[in-house]
PDB file of C-alpha atoms and ligand atoms in Angstrom:
ATOM      1  CA  MET Q 105      59.732  11.470 -62.376  1.00  0.00           C
ATOM      2  CA  LEU Q 106      59.004  14.541 -59.899  1.00  0.00           C
ATOM      3  CA  SER Q 107      55.600  13.699 -60.071  1.00  0.00           C
ATOM      4  CA  LYS Q 108      55.925  10.119 -59.577  1.00  0.00           C
ATOM      5  CA  SER Q 109      58.107  10.488 -56.240  1.00  0.00           C
ATOM      6  CA  LYS Q 110      55.580  13.244 -55.256  1.00  0.00           C
ATOM      7  CA  THR Q 111      52.602  10.507 -55.280  1.00  0.00           C
ATOM      8  CA  TRP Q 112      54.996   7.916 -53.513  1.00  0.00           C
ATOM      9  CA  VAL Q 113      55.734  10.619 -50.449  1.00  0.00           C
ATOM     10  CA  LYS Q 114      51.935  11.114 -50.329  1.00  0.00           C
ATOM     11  CA  HIS Q 115      51.332   7.329 -50.115  1.00  0.00           C
ATOM     12  CA  ARG Q 116      54.427   6.652 -47.736  1.00  0.00           C
ATOM     13  CA  LEU Q 117      53.113   9.582 -45.542  1.00  0.00           C
ATOM     14  CA  SER Q 118      49.404   8.375 -45.456  1.00  0.00           C
ATOM     15  CA  ARG Q 119      50.424   5.027 -44.689  1.00  0.00           C
ATOM     16  CA  ALA Q 120      52.608   6.353 -41.889  1.00  0.00           C
ATOM     17  CA  LEU Q 121      49.894   8.311 -40.353  1.00  0.00           C
ATOM     18  CA  GLY Q 122      47.505   5.103 -40.499  1.00  0.00           C
ATOM     19  CA  LEU Q 123      45.133   7.286 -42.693  1.00  0.00           C
ATOM     20  CA  PRO Q 124      43.711   4.348 -44.873  1.00  0.00           C
ATOM     21  CA  GLN Q 125      42.902   2.395 -41.708  1.00  0.00           C
ATOM     22  CA  LEU Q 126      41.521   5.263 -40.371  1.00  0.00           C
ATOM     23  CA  HIS Q 127      39.003   6.071 -43.227  1.00  0.00           C
ATOM     24  CA  SER Q 128      38.254   2.537 -43.165  1.00  0.00           C
ATOM     25  CA  HIS Q 129      37.153   2.796 -39.511  1.00  0.00           C
ATOM     26  CA  LEU Q 130      35.322   5.726 -40.064  1.00  0.00           C
ATOM     27  CA  CYS Q 131      33.503   3.985 -43.092  1.00  0.00           C
ATOM     28  CA  GLN Q 132      32.588   1.024 -40.573  1.00  0.00           C
ATOM     29  CA  ILE Q 133      31.436   3.373 -37.807  1.00  0.00           C
ATOM     30  CA  GLN Q 134      29.075   5.183 -40.336  1.00  0.00           C
ATOM     31  CA  GLN Q 135      27.540   2.169 -41.340  1.00  0.00           C
ATOM     32  CA  SER Q 136      26.838   0.944 -37.917  1.00  0.00           C
ATOM     33  CA  LEU Q 137      25.352   4.198 -37.014  1.00  0.00           C
ATOM     34  CA  PRO Q 138      21.660   3.489 -38.032  1.00  0.00           C
ATOM     35  CA  ALA Q 139      22.022   0.215 -36.003  1.00  0.00           C
ATOM     36  CA  LEU Q 140      23.308   1.600 -33.029  1.00  0.00           C
ATOM     37  CA  SER Q 141      20.862   4.602 -33.030  1.00  0.00           C
ATOM     38  CA  HIS Q 142      18.352   1.699 -32.992  1.00  0.00           C
ATOM     39  CA  ARG Q 143      19.726  -0.031 -30.287  1.00  0.00           C
ATOM     40  CA  LEU Q 144      19.830   3.215 -28.110  1.00  0.00           C
ATOM     41  CA  VAL Q 145      16.171   3.379 -28.896  1.00  0.00           C
ATOM     42  CA  THR Q 146      15.037  -0.039 -27.369  1.00  0.00           C
ATOM     43  CA  ILE Q 147      17.606   0.659 -24.403  1.00  0.00           C
ATOM     44  CA  GLU Q 148      16.015   3.959 -23.874  1.00  0.00           C
ATOM     45  CA  GLU Q 149      12.463   1.987 -23.884  1.00  0.00           C
ATOM     46  CA  ASP Q 150      13.749  -0.835 -21.647  1.00  0.00           C
ATOM     47  CA  LEU Q 151      14.811   2.053 -18.986  1.00  0.00           C
ATOM     48  CA  HIS Q 152      11.450   3.301 -19.106  1.00  0.00           C
ATOM     49  CA  ARG Q 153       9.914   0.281 -18.466  1.00  0.00           C
ATOM     50  CA  VAL Q 154      12.022  -0.680 -15.471  1.00  0.00           C
ATOM     51  CA  THR Q 155      11.673   2.976 -14.208  1.00  0.00           C
ATOM     52  CA  ASP Q 156       7.884   2.458 -14.285  1.00  0.00           C
ATOM     53  CA  ARG Q 157       8.374  -1.060 -12.431  1.00  0.00           C
ATOM     54  CA  LEU Q 158      10.273   0.545  -9.802  1.00  0.00           C
ATOM     55  CA  ALA Q 159       7.631   3.348  -9.254  1.00  0.00           C
ATOM     56  CA  VAL Q 160       4.961   1.148  -8.677  1.00  0.00           C
ATOM     57  CA  ALA Q 161       6.785  -1.575  -6.756  1.00  0.00           C
ATOM     58  CA  ALA Q 162       8.587   1.040  -4.333  1.00  0.00           C
ATOM     59  CA  PRO Q 163       7.635   0.976  -0.608  1.00  0.00           C
ATOM     60  CA  ALA Q 164       5.559   3.870   0.185  1.00  0.00           C
ATOM     61  CA  PRO Q 165       7.697   6.812   1.093  1.00  0.00           C
ATOM     62  CA  ALA Q 166       7.530   7.867   4.483  1.00  0.00           C
ATOM     63  CA  VAL Q 167       4.879  10.983   5.242  1.00  0.00           C
ATOM     64  CA  PRO Q 168       6.516  13.447   7.630  1.00  0.00           C
ATOM     65  CA  SER Q 169       4.236  13.701  10.922  1.00  0.00           C
ATOM     66  CA  PRO Q 170       2.298  16.925  11.526  1.00  0.00           C
ATOM     67  CA  PRO Q 171       3.924  19.178  13.639  1.00  0.00           C
ATOM     68  CA  GLN Q 172       3.020  18.522  17.374  1.00  0.00           C
ATOM     69  CA  ALA Q 173       1.100  21.959  17.747  1.00  0.00           C
ATOM     70  CA  ASP Q 174      -1.457  20.909  15.089  1.00  0.00           C
ATOM     71  CA  ARG Q 175      -2.186  17.820  17.189  1.00  0.00           C
ATOM     72  CA  THR Q 176      -3.429  19.472  20.192  1.00  0.00           C
ATOM     73  CA  SER Q 177      -4.594  22.524  18.761  1.00  0.00           C
ATOM     74  CA  GLU Q 178      -8.069  23.889  17.614  1.00  0.00           C
ATOM     75  CA  TYR Q 179      -7.860  21.707  14.349  1.00  0.00           C
ATOM     76  CA  PHE Q 180      -8.911  18.641  15.920  1.00  0.00           C
ATOM     77  CA  ILE Q 181     -12.367  17.878  17.341  1.00  0.00           C
ATOM     78  CA  LYS Q 182     -12.692  19.880  20.730  1.00  0.00           C
ATOM     79  CA  PHE Q 183     -15.606  17.946  22.572  1.00  0.00           C
ATOM     80  CA  PRO Q 184     -15.360  14.492  21.074  1.00  0.00           C
ATOM     81  CA  PRO Q 185     -18.397  11.821  21.569  1.00  0.00           C
ATOM     82  CA  TYR Q 186     -15.804   9.404  22.832  1.00  0.00           C
ATOM     83  CA  SER Q 187     -13.918   9.081  26.409  1.00  0.00           C
ATOM     84  CA  PRO Q 188     -11.864  12.275  26.763  1.00  0.00           C
ATOM     85  CA  HIS Q 189      -9.287  10.232  28.464  1.00  0.00           C
ATOM     86  CA  LEU Q 190      -8.698   8.569  24.899  1.00  0.00           C
ATOM     87  CA  GLN Q 191      -8.188  11.919  23.262  1.00  0.00           C
ATOM     88  CA  PRO Q 192      -4.310  12.503  23.547  1.00  0.00           C
ATOM     89  CA  GLU Q 193      -3.576   9.061  22.662  1.00  0.00           C
ATOM     90  CA  LEU Q 194      -5.606   9.260  19.394  1.00  0.00           C
ATOM     91  CA  LEU Q 195      -4.055  12.601  18.790  1.00  0.00           C
ATOM     92  CA  ASN Q 196      -0.742  11.245  19.227  1.00  0.00           C
ATOM     93  CA  TYR Q 197      -0.971   8.264  16.794  1.00  0.00           C
ATOM     94  CA  TRP Q 198       1.210   9.289  13.832  1.00  0.00           C
ATOM     95  CA  ASP Q 199      -1.988   9.846  11.495  1.00  0.00           C
ATOM     96  CA  PRO Q 200      -4.526  11.467  13.816  1.00  0.00           C
ATOM     97  CA  VAL Q 201      -6.878  11.934  10.654  1.00  0.00           C
ATOM     98  CA  ARG Q 202      -7.113   8.104  10.554  1.00  0.00           C
ATOM     99  CA  SER Q 203      -7.447   7.361  14.304  1.00  0.00           C
ATOM    100  CA  LEU Q 204     -10.239  10.303  15.013  1.00  0.00           C
ATOM    101  CA  THR Q 205     -12.417   8.912  11.915  1.00  0.00           C
ATOM    102  CA  VAL Q 206     -12.186   5.415  13.269  1.00  0.00           C
ATOM    103  CA  ALA Q 207     -13.191   6.801  16.655  1.00  0.00           C
ATOM    104  CA  LEU Q 208     -16.160   8.506  15.682  1.00  0.00           C
ATOM    105  CA  ALA Q 209     -17.352   5.495  13.572  1.00  0.00           C
ATOM    106  CA  ILE Q 210     -17.063   3.326  16.481  1.00  0.00           C
ATOM    107  CA  GLU Q 211     -18.909   5.968  18.684  1.00  0.00           C
ATOM    108  CA  ARG Q 212     -21.661   6.063  16.246  1.00  0.00           C
ATOM    109  CA  ILE Q 213     -21.961   2.286  16.188  1.00  0.00           C
ATOM    110  CA  LYS Q 214     -22.480   2.265  19.918  1.00  0.00           C
ATOM    111  CA  LYS Q 215     -25.225   5.233  19.726  1.00  0.00           C
ATOM    112  CA  GLU Q 216     -27.041   3.672  17.073  1.00  0.00           C
ATOM    113  CA  ARG Q 217     -26.751   0.344  18.557  1.00  0.00           C
ATOM    114  CA  ILE Q 218     -25.472  -1.418  15.698  1.00  0.00           C
ATOM    115  CA  HIS Q 219     -24.734  -5.239  16.554  1.00  0.00           C
ATOM    116  CA  GLY Q 220     -21.721  -7.144  15.804  1.00  0.00           C
ATOM    117  CA  ASN Q 221     -17.964  -7.408  16.634  1.00  0.00           C
ATOM    118  CA  LEU Q 222     -14.887  -5.728  14.925  1.00  0.00           C
ATOM    119  CA  ALA Q 223     -12.313  -7.177  12.782  1.00  0.00           C
ATOM    120  CA  GLU Q 224      -8.955  -5.917  11.376  1.00  0.00           C
ATOM    121  CA  LEU Q 225      -7.604  -7.975   8.348  1.00  0.00           C
ATOM    122  CA  GLY Q 226      -4.001  -6.711   8.144  1.00  0.00           C
ATOM    123  CA  VAL Q 227      -2.542  -5.905  11.604  1.00  0.00           C
ATOM    124  CA  PHE Q 228       1.164  -5.758  11.125  1.00  0.00           C
ATOM    125  CA  GLN Q 229       2.248  -4.396  14.736  1.00  0.00           C
ATOM    126  CA  GLY Q 230      -1.267  -3.864  15.883  1.00  0.00           C
ATOM    127  CA  HIS Q 231      -0.907  -0.143  16.497  1.00  0.00           C
ATOM    128  CA  LEU Q 232      -4.227   0.500  15.254  1.00  0.00           C
ATOM    129  CA  SER Q 233      -5.772  -2.742  16.706  1.00  0.00           C
ATOM    130  CA  ARG Q 234      -4.719  -0.714  19.837  1.00  0.00           C
ATOM    131  CA  PHE Q 235      -7.288   1.925  19.204  1.00  0.00           C
ATOM    132  CA  LEU Q 236      -9.990  -0.449  18.050  1.00  0.00           C
ATOM    133  CA  HIS Q 237      -9.790  -2.236  21.298  1.00  0.00           C
ATOM    134  CA  LEU Q 238      -9.641   0.671  23.431  1.00  0.00           C
ATOM    135  CA  LEU Q 239     -12.891   2.307  21.915  1.00  0.00           C
ATOM    136  CA  ALA Q 240     -15.068  -0.733  22.042  1.00  0.00           C
ATOM    137  CA  PRO Q 241     -13.687  -2.959  24.699  1.00  0.00           C
ATOM    138  CA  ASP Q 242     -16.732  -4.826  25.099  1.00  0.00           C
ATOM    139  CA  ARG Q 243     -17.108  -6.148  21.711  1.00  0.00           C
ATOM    140  CA  THR Q 244     -14.803  -8.974  20.286  1.00  0.00           C
ATOM    141  CA  LEU Q 245     -12.010  -7.912  18.149  1.00  0.00           C
ATOM    142  CA  TYR Q 246     -10.579 -10.547  15.579  1.00  0.00           C
ATOM    143  CA  LEU Q 247      -7.250  -9.746  14.489  1.00  0.00           C
ATOM    144  CA  LEU Q 248      -6.236 -11.552  11.026  1.00  0.00           C
ATOM    145  CA  ASP Q 249      -2.661 -11.490   9.693  1.00  0.00           C
ATOM    146  CA  THR Q 250       0.278 -13.951   8.730  1.00  0.00           C
ATOM    147  CA  PHE Q 251       2.313 -12.002  10.964  1.00  0.00           C
ATOM    148  CA  GLN Q 252       5.148 -12.702   8.643  1.00  0.00           C
ATOM    149  CA  GLY Q 253       4.220 -10.101   6.154  1.00  0.00           C
ATOM    150  CA  PHE Q 254       2.948 -10.763   2.589  1.00  0.00           C
ATOM    151  CA  PRO Q 255       2.149 -14.425   1.468  1.00  0.00           C
ATOM    152  CA  GLU Q 256       4.118 -15.096  -1.776  1.00  0.00           C
ATOM    153  CA  GLN Q 257       1.207 -16.363  -3.486  1.00  0.00           C
ATOM    154  CA  ASP Q 258      -0.722 -12.993  -2.898  1.00  0.00           C
ATOM    155  CA  LEU Q 259       1.783 -11.184  -4.883  1.00  0.00           C
ATOM    156  CA  GLU Q 260       1.299  -9.989  -8.536  1.00  0.00           C
ATOM    157  CA  SER Q 261       4.165 -10.314 -10.944  1.00  0.00           C
ATOM    158  CA  PHE Q 262       5.464  -7.106 -10.646  1.00  0.00           C
ATOM    159  CA  GLN Q 263       5.958  -7.351  -6.986  1.00  0.00           C
ATOM    160  CA  THR Q 264       7.761 -10.734  -6.612  1.00  0.00           C
ATOM    161  CA  GLY Q 265      10.054 -10.736  -3.406  1.00  0.00           C
ATOM    162  CA  ASP Q 266       8.137  -7.996  -1.535  1.00  0.00           C
ATOM    163  CA  LYS Q 267       9.410  -8.674   2.160  1.00  0.00           C
ATOM    164  CA  ARG Q 268       7.622  -5.708   3.652  1.00  0.00           C
ATOM    165  CA  PHE Q 269       5.438  -6.013   7.003  1.00  0.00           C
ATOM    166  CA  SER Q 270       7.534  -9.127   7.885  1.00  0.00           C
ATOM    167  CA  GLU Q 271       9.245  -7.353  11.400  1.00  0.00           C
ATOM    168  CA  THR Q 272       6.497  -8.329  13.812  1.00  0.00           C
ATOM    169  CA  SER Q 273       5.316 -11.139  15.820  1.00  0.00           C
ATOM    170  CA  LEU Q 274       2.427 -12.311  18.132  1.00  0.00           C
ATOM    171  CA  GLU Q 275       4.408 -10.941  21.198  1.00  0.00           C
ATOM    172  CA  ILE Q 276       4.809  -7.292  19.446  1.00  0.00           C
ATOM    173  CA  VAL Q 277       0.988  -7.220  18.750  1.00  0.00           C
ATOM    174  CA  GLU Q 278      -0.022  -8.344  21.971  1.00  0.00           C
ATOM    175  CA  LYS Q 279       2.310  -5.996  23.787  1.00  0.00           C
ATOM    176  CA  ASN Q 280       0.979  -2.982  21.743  1.00  0.00           C
ATOM    177  CA  ILE Q 281      -2.672  -3.826  22.326  1.00  0.00           C
ATOM    178  CA  GLY Q 282      -2.080  -4.112  26.141  1.00  0.00           C
ATOM    179  CA  ASP Q 283      -5.124  -5.585  27.924  1.00  0.00           C
ATOM    180  CA  LEU Q 284      -6.308  -8.788  25.386  1.00  0.00           C
ATOM    181  CA  THR Q 285      -9.563  -9.508  26.987  1.00  0.00           C
ATOM    182  CA  ASN Q 286     -11.995  -9.915  24.013  1.00  0.00           C
ATOM    183  CA  VAL Q 287      -9.334 -10.166  21.471  1.00  0.00           C
ATOM    184  CA  VAL Q 288      -8.745 -12.855  19.234  1.00  0.00           C
ATOM    185  CA  ILE Q 289      -6.038 -13.373  17.114  1.00  0.00           C
ATOM    186  CA  LYS Q 290      -6.026 -15.345  13.853  1.00  0.00           C
ATOM    187  CA  GLN Q 291      -2.703 -15.993  12.514  1.00  0.00           C
ATOM    188  CA  GLY Q 292      -2.334 -17.366   9.101  1.00  0.00           C
ATOM    189  CA  TYR Q 293      -3.103 -16.867   5.601  1.00  0.00           C
ATOM    190  CA  PHE Q 294      -6.654 -15.095   4.812  1.00  0.00           C
ATOM    191  CA  PRO Q 295      -9.176 -16.386   3.652  1.00  0.00           C
ATOM    192  CA  ASP Q 296      -8.144 -19.599   5.102  1.00  0.00           C
ATOM    193  CA  THR Q 297      -8.179 -18.139   8.829  1.00  0.00           C
ATOM    194  CA  ALA Q 298     -11.656 -16.941   8.342  1.00  0.00           C
ATOM    195  CA  ALA Q 299     -12.653 -20.553   8.984  1.00  0.00           C
ATOM    196  CA  GLY Q 300     -14.972 -20.521  12.101  1.00  0.00           C
ATOM    197  CA  LEU Q 301     -16.118 -16.816  11.613  1.00  0.00           C
ATOM    198  CA  GLU Q 302     -18.720 -17.708   9.208  1.00  0.00           C
ATOM    199  CA  ASN Q 303     -21.612 -17.075  11.579  1.00  0.00           C
ATOM    200  CA  GLU Q 304     -20.394 -13.865  13.024  1.00  0.00           C
ATOM    201  CA  GLN Q 305     -21.853 -10.476  12.229  1.00  0.00           C
ATOM    202  CA  PHE Q 306     -19.508  -7.334  12.031  1.00  0.00           C
ATOM    203  CA  CYS Q 307     -20.361  -3.633  12.929  1.00  0.00           C
ATOM    204  CA  PHE Q 308     -16.740  -2.594  11.958  1.00  0.00           C
ATOM    205  CA  VAL Q 309     -14.304  -4.067   9.478  1.00  0.00           C
ATOM    206  CA  MET Q 310     -10.894  -2.382   8.762  1.00  0.00           C
ATOM    207  CA  LEU Q 311      -9.727  -4.036   5.551  1.00  0.00           C
ATOM    208  CA  ASP Q 312      -5.722  -3.222   5.390  1.00  0.00           C
ATOM    209  CA  VAL Q 313      -4.053  -6.014   3.429  1.00  0.00           C
ATOM    210  CA  ASP Q 314      -2.444  -3.610   0.595  1.00  0.00           C
ATOM    211  CA  LEU Q 315      -2.751  -6.518  -2.105  1.00  0.00           C
ATOM    212  CA  TYR Q 316      -5.329  -7.015  -4.899  1.00  0.00           C
ATOM    213  CA  LYS Q 317      -6.246 -10.911  -3.700  1.00  0.00           C
ATOM    214  CA  PRO Q 318      -6.691 -10.535  -0.277  1.00  0.00           C
ATOM    215  CA  THR Q 319      -8.583  -7.059  -0.066  1.00  0.00           C
ATOM    216  CA  LEU Q 320     -11.194  -8.865  -2.934  1.00  0.00           C
ATOM    217  CA  ALA Q 321     -10.910 -11.924  -0.428  1.00  0.00           C
ATOM    218  CA  GLY Q 322     -11.900  -9.539   2.824  1.00  0.00           C
ATOM    219  CA  LEU Q 323     -14.746  -7.908   0.705  1.00  0.00           C
ATOM    220  CA  ASP Q 324     -16.079 -11.368  -0.261  1.00  0.00           C
ATOM    221  CA  PHE Q 325     -16.279 -12.565   3.079  1.00  0.00           C
ATOM    222  CA  PHE Q 326     -16.847  -9.478   5.294  1.00  0.00           C
ATOM    223  CA  TYR Q 327     -19.197  -7.718   3.036  1.00  0.00           C
ATOM    224  CA  PRO Q 328     -21.988 -10.113   3.612  1.00  0.00           C
ATOM    225  CA  ARG Q 329     -21.341 -10.431   7.307  1.00  0.00           C
ATOM    226  CA  LEU Q 330     -21.243  -6.511   7.844  1.00  0.00           C
ATOM    227  CA  ALA Q 331     -24.651  -5.301  10.013  1.00  0.00           C
ATOM    228  CA  PRO Q 332     -26.735  -2.761   8.072  1.00  0.00           C
ATOM    229  CA  GLY Q 333     -24.991   0.667   9.453  1.00  0.00           C
ATOM    230  CA  GLY Q 334     -21.970  -1.279   9.919  1.00  0.00           C
ATOM    231  CA  TYR Q 335     -18.766   0.284   8.892  1.00  0.00           C
ATOM    232  CA  MET Q 336     -15.861  -0.857   6.481  1.00  0.00           C
ATOM    233  CA  PHE Q 337     -12.876   0.849   6.045  1.00  0.00           C
ATOM    234  CA  LEU Q 338      -9.985   0.334   3.481  1.00  0.00           C
ATOM    235  CA  HIS Q 339      -6.903   1.843   3.812  1.00  0.00           C
ATOM    236  CA  ASP Q 340      -4.740   2.735   0.821  1.00  0.00           C
ATOM    237  CA  TYR Q 341      -7.661   3.330  -1.566  1.00  0.00           C
ATOM    238  CA  ASN Q 342      -6.209   6.719  -2.831  1.00  0.00           C
ATOM    239  CA  TRP Q 343      -2.587   5.606  -2.873  1.00  0.00           C
ATOM    240  CA  ILE Q 344      -0.629   3.805  -5.525  1.00  0.00           C
ATOM    241  CA  GLU Q 345       0.593   1.103  -3.149  1.00  0.00           C
ATOM    242  CA  SER Q 346       0.768  -2.224  -5.188  1.00  0.00           C
ATOM    243  CA  ASN Q 347      -0.142  -0.397  -8.150  1.00  0.00           C
ATOM    244  CA  ARG Q 348      -3.666   0.703  -6.794  1.00  0.00           C
ATOM    245  CA  ALA Q 349      -4.436  -2.811  -5.843  1.00  0.00           C
ATOM    246  CA  VAL Q 350      -7.241  -1.591  -3.126  1.00  0.00           C
ATOM    247  CA  SER Q 351      -8.964   0.693  -5.674  1.00  0.00           C
ATOM    248  CA  ARG Q 352      -8.913  -1.873  -8.290  1.00  0.00           C
ATOM    249  CA  ALA Q 353     -10.381  -4.336  -6.129  1.00  0.00           C
ATOM    250  CA  LEU Q 354     -12.958  -2.328  -4.601  1.00  0.00           C
ATOM    251  CA  ASP Q 355     -14.381  -0.516  -7.498  1.00  0.00           C
ATOM    252  CA  ALA Q 356     -14.814  -3.805  -9.147  1.00  0.00           C
ATOM    253  CA  PHE Q 357     -16.489  -5.162  -6.021  1.00  0.00           C
ATOM    254  CA  MET Q 358     -18.713  -2.340  -5.378  1.00  0.00           C
ATOM    255  CA  ALA Q 359     -19.906  -1.820  -8.998  1.00  0.00           C
ATOM    256  CA  ASP Q 360     -23.042  -3.651  -8.089  1.00  0.00           C
ATOM    257  CA  LYS Q 361     -23.501  -2.637  -4.579  1.00  0.00           C
ATOM    258  CA  PRO Q 362     -26.055   0.108  -3.310  1.00  0.00           C
ATOM    259  CA  GLU Q 363     -23.385   1.889  -0.991  1.00  0.00           C
ATOM    260  CA  HIS Q 364     -21.526   4.878  -1.721  1.00  0.00           C
ATOM    261  CA  LEU Q 365     -17.911   5.419  -0.804  1.00  0.00           C
ATOM    262  CA  VAL Q 366     -16.427   8.215   1.242  1.00  0.00           C
ATOM    263  CA  GLU Q 367     -12.972   9.189   1.027  1.00  0.00           C
ATOM    264  CA  ILE Q 368     -11.073  10.575   3.750  1.00  0.00           C
ATOM    265  CA  PRO Q 369      -7.750  12.772   3.709  1.00  0.00           C
ATOM    266  CA  ASP Q 370      -5.669  10.605   5.874  1.00  0.00           C
ATOM    267  CA  ALA Q 371      -2.150   9.984   5.029  1.00  0.00           C
ATOM    268  CA  TRP Q 372      -2.793   6.890   2.944  1.00  0.00           C
ATOM    269  CA  GLY Q 373      -6.077   7.754   1.335  1.00  0.00           C
ATOM    270  CA  THR Q 374      -8.670   5.505   3.271  1.00  0.00           C
ATOM    271  CA  VAL Q 375     -12.363   5.036   1.974  1.00  0.00           C
ATOM    272  CA  LEU Q 376     -15.108   3.876   3.791  1.00  0.00           C
ATOM    273  CA  PHE Q 377     -18.801   3.072   3.230  1.00  0.00           C
ATOM    274  CA  ARG Q 378     -21.595   1.973   5.692  1.00  0.00           C
ATOM    275  CA  LYS Q 379     -23.652  -1.027   4.936  1.00  0.00           C
ATOM    276  CA  GLN Q 380     -27.299  -0.512   3.816  1.00  0.00           C
TER     277      GLN Q 380
HETATM  278  C1  LIG K 543      -0.039  -2.494   5.990  1.00  0.00           C
HETATM  279  S1  LIG K 543      -0.044  -3.776   6.810  1.00  0.00           S
HETATM  280  C2  LIG K 543      -1.329  -3.675   7.966  1.00  0.00           C
HETATM  281  C3  LIG K 543      -1.172  -2.378   8.822  1.00  0.00           C
HETATM  282  C4  LIG K 543      -2.063  -2.259  10.200  1.00  0.00           C
HETATM  283  N1  LIG K 543      -3.407  -2.363   9.823  1.00  0.00           N
HETATM  284  C5  LIG K 543      -1.779  -1.119  10.768  1.00  0.00           C
HETATM  285  O1  LIG K 543      -2.472   0.018  10.655  1.00  0.00           O
HETATM  286  O2  LIG K 543      -0.662  -0.662  11.310  1.00  0.00           O
HETATM  287  C6  LIG K 543      -0.522  -4.968   5.749  1.00  0.00           C
HETATM  288  C7  LIG K 543      -0.572  -6.615   6.415  1.00  0.00           C
HETATM  289  O3  LIG K 543      -1.536  -7.216   5.618  1.00  0.00           O
HETATM  290  C8  LIG K 543      -1.110  -8.693   5.834  1.00  0.00           C
HETATM  291  N2  LIG K 543      -1.515  -9.526   4.975  1.00  0.00           N
HETATM  292  C9  LIG K 543      -1.456  -9.246   3.433  1.00  0.00           C
HETATM  293  N3  LIG K 543      -1.885 -10.264   2.796  1.00  0.00           N
HETATM  294  C10 LIG K 543      -2.283 -11.351   3.627  1.00  0.00           C
HETATM  295  C11 LIG K 543      -3.236 -12.594   3.632  1.00  0.00           C
HETATM  296  N4  LIG K 543      -3.779 -13.040   2.395  1.00  0.00           N
HETATM  297  N5  LIG K 543      -3.382 -13.059   4.974  1.00  0.00           N
HETATM  298  C12 LIG K 543      -3.218 -12.492   5.933  1.00  0.00           C
HETATM  299  N6  LIG K 543      -2.315 -11.225   6.154  1.00  0.00           N
HETATM  300  C13 LIG K 543      -2.161 -10.733   4.882  1.00  0.00           C
HETATM  301  C14 LIG K 543       0.447  -8.404   5.975  1.00  0.00           C
HETATM  302  O4  LIG K 543       1.253  -9.372   6.921  1.00  0.00           O
HETATM  303  C15 LIG K 543       0.699  -6.966   6.746  1.00  0.00           C
HETATM  304  O5  LIG K 543       0.903  -7.020   8.075  1.00  0.00           O
END
């Protein structure tokens, strides 16, 4: 009788505390654990994929400007072959390694009497265009850009919706360049805007479009029209921009060409070659 009532009390207590439900919940949780842990692994994999995509599509981080003292000091060329009045402006460009290398190339072109005009494919607001024109004002400078940012049809799947470089206009570019004598602006989608330039010869080409498709199109168009000894510069070669679009395009294009690439340590890893 006593043991019977003990069992009854235990049963009532256990029910009062909700122990059977608790036990059944614990069993259910235990059963779901393998599925939950599998789900966690797939979530973690998804997260890795998203992080990788973000790293590739992320806009280039800002590069701090070198301290002012470095720009005018003995670290930069003291007796430049180009006109000394250009020196302060070239040094004050935010990436003086780039502007000074371009300046030396254009002086060499003049010294070696390499024929042809200049072109910049990918102009944005025209800051580099200004130097190109100041350094060779007597030659025609062709500037090619949508001036509305990246064309949607050139973006790769991981770049959809990249709206960079749309904050520009013809007015901004013209104002930055100043004197527009011998400057020809071709606004629109490249290679469509190359129409009419088929018979041109170039002594200097700056390719700076960031994306795979127009970089390859630029190489296809300008390489055969580059004079022997002429310079081709490609910005962003040693940079992750657009999942290394520039090096993907250039390495594929140059595989059967005789020229060798020269890398320079400017902010975005420019590469250049001279046509044989
Ligand atoms: C990095 S910005 C150029 C920067 C400029 N060279 C400078 O040094 O200031 C790249 C430019 O390429 C242009 N672009 C990219 N693909 C193009 C295409 N297929 N046709 C015309 N312009 C294009 C964009 O509109 C953008 O202004």
